[in-house]
Short mmCIF file of C-alpha atoms in Angstrom, two decimals:
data_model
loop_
_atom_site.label_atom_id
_atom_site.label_comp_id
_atom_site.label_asym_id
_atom_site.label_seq_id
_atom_site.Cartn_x
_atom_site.Cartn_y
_atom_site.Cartn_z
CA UNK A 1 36.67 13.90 1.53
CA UNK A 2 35.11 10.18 0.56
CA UNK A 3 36.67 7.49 -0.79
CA UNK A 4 35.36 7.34 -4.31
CA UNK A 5 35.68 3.23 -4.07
CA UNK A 6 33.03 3.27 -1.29
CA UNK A 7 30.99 5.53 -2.32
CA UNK A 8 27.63 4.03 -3.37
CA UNK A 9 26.23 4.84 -6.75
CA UNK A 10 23.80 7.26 -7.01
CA UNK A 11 20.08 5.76 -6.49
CA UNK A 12 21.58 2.26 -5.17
CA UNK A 13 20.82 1.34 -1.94
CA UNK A 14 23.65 0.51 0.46
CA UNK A 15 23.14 -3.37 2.08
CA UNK A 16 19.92 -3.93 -0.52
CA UNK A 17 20.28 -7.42 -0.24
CA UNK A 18 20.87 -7.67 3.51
CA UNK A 19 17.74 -5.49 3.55
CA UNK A 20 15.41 -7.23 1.15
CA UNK A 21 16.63 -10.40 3.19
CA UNK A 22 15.68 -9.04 6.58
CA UNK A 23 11.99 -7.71 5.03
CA UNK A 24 11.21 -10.33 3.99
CA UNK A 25 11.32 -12.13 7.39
CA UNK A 26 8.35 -9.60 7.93
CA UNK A 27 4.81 -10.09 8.41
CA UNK A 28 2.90 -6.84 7.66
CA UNK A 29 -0.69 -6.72 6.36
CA UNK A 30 -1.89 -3.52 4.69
CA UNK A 31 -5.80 -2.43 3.75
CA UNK A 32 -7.40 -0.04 1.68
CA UNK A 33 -10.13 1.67 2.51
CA UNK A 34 -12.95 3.38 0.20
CA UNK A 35 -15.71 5.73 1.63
CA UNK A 36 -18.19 7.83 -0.18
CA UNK A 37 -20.16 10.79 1.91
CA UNK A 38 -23.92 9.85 2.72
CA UNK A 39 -24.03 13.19 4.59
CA UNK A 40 -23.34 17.12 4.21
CA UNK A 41 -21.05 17.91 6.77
CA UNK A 42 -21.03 21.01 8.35
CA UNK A 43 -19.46 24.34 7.48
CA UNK A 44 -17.02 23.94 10.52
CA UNK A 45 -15.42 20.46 10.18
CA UNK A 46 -12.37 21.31 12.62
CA UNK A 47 -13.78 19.27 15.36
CA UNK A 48 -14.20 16.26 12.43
CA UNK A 49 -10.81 16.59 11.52
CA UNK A 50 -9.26 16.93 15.50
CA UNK A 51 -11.32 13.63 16.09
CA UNK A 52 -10.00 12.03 13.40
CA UNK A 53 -6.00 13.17 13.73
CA UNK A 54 -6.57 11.89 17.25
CA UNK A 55 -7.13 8.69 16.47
CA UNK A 56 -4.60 8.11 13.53
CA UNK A 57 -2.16 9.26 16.36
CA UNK A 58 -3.23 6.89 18.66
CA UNK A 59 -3.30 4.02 15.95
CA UNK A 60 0.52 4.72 15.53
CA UNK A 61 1.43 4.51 18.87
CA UNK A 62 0.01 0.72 18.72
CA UNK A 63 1.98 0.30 15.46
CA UNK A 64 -0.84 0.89 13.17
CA UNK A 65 0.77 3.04 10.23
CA UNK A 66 -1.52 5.91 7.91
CA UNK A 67 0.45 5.19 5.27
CA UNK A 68 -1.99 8.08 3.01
CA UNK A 69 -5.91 9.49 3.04
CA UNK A 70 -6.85 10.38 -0.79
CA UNK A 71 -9.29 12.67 -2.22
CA UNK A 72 -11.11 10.24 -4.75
CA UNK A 73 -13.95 12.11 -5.73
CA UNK A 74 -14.08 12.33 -8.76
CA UNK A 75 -12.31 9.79 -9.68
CA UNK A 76 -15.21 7.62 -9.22
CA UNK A 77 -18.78 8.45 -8.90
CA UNK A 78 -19.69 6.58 -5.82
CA UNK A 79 -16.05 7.32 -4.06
CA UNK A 80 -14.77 10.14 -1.96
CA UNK A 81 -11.60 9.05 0.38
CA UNK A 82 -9.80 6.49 0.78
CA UNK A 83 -7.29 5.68 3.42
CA UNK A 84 -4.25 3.50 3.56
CA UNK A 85 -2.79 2.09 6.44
CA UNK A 86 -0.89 -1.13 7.61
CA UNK A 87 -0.30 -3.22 10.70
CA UNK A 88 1.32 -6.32 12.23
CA UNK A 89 -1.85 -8.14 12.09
CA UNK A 90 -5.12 -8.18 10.52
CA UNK A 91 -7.26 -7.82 13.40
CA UNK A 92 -5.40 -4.43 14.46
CA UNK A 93 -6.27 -3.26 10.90
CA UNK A 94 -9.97 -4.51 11.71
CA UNK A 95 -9.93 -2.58 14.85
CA UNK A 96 -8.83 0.41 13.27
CA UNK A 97 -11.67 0.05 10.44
CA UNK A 98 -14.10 0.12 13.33
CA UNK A 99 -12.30 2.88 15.56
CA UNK A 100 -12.94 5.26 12.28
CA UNK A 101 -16.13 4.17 11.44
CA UNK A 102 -17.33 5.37 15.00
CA UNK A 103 -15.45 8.61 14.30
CA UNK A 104 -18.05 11.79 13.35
CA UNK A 105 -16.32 11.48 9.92
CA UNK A 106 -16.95 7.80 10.01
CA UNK A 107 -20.42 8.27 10.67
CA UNK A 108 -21.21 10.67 8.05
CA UNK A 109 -19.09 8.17 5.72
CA UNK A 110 -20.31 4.37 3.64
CA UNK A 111 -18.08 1.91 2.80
CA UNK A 112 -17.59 1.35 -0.96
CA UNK A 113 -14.77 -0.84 -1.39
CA UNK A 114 -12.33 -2.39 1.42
CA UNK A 115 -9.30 -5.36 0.50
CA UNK A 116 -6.96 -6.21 3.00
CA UNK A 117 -3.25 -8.04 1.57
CA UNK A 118 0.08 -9.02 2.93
CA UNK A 119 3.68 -8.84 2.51
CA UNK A 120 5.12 -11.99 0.99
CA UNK A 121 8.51 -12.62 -0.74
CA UNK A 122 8.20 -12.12 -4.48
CA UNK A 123 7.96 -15.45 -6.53
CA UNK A 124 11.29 -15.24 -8.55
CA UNK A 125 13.03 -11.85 -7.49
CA UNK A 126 13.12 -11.41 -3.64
CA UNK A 127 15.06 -7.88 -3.20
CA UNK A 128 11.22 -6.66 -4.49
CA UNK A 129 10.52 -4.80 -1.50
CA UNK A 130 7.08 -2.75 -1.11
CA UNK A 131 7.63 0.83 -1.16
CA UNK A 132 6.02 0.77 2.16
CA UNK A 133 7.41 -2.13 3.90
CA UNK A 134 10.91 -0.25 2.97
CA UNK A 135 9.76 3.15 4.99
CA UNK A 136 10.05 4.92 1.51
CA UNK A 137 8.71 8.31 1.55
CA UNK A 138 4.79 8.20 1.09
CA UNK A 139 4.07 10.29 -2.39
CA UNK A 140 1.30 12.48 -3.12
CA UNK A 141 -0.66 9.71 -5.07
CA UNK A 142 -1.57 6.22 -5.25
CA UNK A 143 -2.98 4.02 -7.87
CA UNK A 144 -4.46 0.62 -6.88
CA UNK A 145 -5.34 -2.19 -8.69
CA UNK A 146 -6.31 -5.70 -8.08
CA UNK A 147 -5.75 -8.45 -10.19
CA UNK A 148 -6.45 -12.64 -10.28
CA UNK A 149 -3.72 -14.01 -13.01
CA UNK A 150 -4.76 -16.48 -15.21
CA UNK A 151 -4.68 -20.47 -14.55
CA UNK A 152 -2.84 -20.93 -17.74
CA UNK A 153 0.25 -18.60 -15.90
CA UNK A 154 0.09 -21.51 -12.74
CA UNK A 155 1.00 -23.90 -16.35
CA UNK A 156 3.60 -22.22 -17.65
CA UNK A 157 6.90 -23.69 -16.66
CA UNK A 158 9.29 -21.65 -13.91
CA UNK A 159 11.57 -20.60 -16.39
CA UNK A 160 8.85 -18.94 -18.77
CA UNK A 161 7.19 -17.26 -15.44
CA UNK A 162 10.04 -15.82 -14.66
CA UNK A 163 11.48 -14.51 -17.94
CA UNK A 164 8.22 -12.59 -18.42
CA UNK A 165 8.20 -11.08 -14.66
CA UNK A 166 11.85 -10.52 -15.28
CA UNK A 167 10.55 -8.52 -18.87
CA UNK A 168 7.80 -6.62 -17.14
CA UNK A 169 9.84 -5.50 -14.07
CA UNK A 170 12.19 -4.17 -16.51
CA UNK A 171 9.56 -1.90 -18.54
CA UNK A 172 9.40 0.03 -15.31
CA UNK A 173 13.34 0.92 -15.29
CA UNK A 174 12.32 4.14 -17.23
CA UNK A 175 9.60 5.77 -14.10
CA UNK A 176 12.11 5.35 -10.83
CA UNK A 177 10.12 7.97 -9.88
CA UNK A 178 7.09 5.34 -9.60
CA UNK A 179 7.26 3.39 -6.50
CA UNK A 180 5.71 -0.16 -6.36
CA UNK A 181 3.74 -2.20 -3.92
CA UNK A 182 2.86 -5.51 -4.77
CA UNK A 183 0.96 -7.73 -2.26
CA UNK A 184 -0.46 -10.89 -1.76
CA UNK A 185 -4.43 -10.97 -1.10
CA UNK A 186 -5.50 -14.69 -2.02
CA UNK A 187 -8.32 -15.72 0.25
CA UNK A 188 -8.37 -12.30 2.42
CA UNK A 189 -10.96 -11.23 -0.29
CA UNK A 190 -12.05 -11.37 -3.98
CA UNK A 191 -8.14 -10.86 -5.69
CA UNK A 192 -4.63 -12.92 -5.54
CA UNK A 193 -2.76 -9.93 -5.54
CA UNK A 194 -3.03 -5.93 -5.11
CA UNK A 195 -0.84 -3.57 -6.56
CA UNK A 196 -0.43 -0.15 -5.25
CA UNK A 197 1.54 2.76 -7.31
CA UNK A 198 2.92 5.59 -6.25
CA UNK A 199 4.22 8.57 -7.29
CA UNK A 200 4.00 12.38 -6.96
CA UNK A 201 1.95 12.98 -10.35
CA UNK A 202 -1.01 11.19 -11.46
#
């Protein structure tokens, strides 16, 4: 029998602020990865697949995480997977890159599009947590976009920036369902940030 005065409400998150608090004391950088097939593979593509499970396992046992690999074609007409997949450091997601690009898959595969971001505390409301930096559950999607805000936001006085984040995050209230990952990517390519959504419908 539990003690209804310690029970935690449904959907809240026992210790959220001790754990935002402790997250954000981490350094993870994250990459996505878009391919598009130059080749026909072959009818039997277990030995493609073997290869490449073989070296997502032994990514993970030097703390190189596949968070998801997605069927994009399709979705775009020069696209056909994409992988996700985050580290410690940049140069182990670098290596990685390079260790599946000499993979028979790899080989057979073109880079389309490839940004690289990292975890940093969110500008007004720090319990934001990426999904993934919080071990949440990886859903069957992902949508990712980048964006560059504006330089009349960077103008706009503290209170003002964070009324309107305040109004946006709260539009989302309705689709808990959605999970969010926001991350910084100023300087690692052409965007400031890159947001990742997921959820298990398109």
């Amino acid at each position: 029998m539990t003690n209804d005065a310690t029970t935690p409400e449904a959907g809240r998150i026992p210790n959220k602020g001790k754990l935002a608090k402790d997250l954000n004391e981490v350094i993870r950088y994250t990459l996505w990865s878009v391919f598009k097939l130059k080749d026909v593979l072959p009818e039997d593509r277990a030995g493609y697949a073997d290869e490449v499970q073989e070296l997502f396992d032994q990514l993970a046992a030097k703390d190189v995480t596949i968070r998801g690999t997605y069927d994009v074609s399709g979705l775009r007409a020069d696209a056909d997977l994409m992988i996700w997949w985050h580290a410690e450091t940049a140069d182990q997601l670098q290596e990685a890159y390079n260790l599946f690009r000499r993979t028979r898959l790899g080989r057979a595969l073109e880079p389309v599009w490839s940004n690289m971001a990292l975890h940093r505390p969110a500008e007004f409301n720090r319990s934001h947590i990426p999904a993934f930096l919080a071990d949440e559950t990886p859903r069957n999607y992902v949508s990712v976009y980048p964006f560059v805000r504006s330089y009349d936001w960077y103008l706009l006085p503290d209170e003002d920036r964070r009324r309107m984040l305040a109004d946006h995050g709260k539009m989302a209230r309705g689709y808990p369902d959605v999970r969010a990952n926001t991350v910084a990517s100023f300087s690692l390519g052409d965007y400031e940030w890159l947001l990742a959504f997921e959820a298990d419908e398109l």
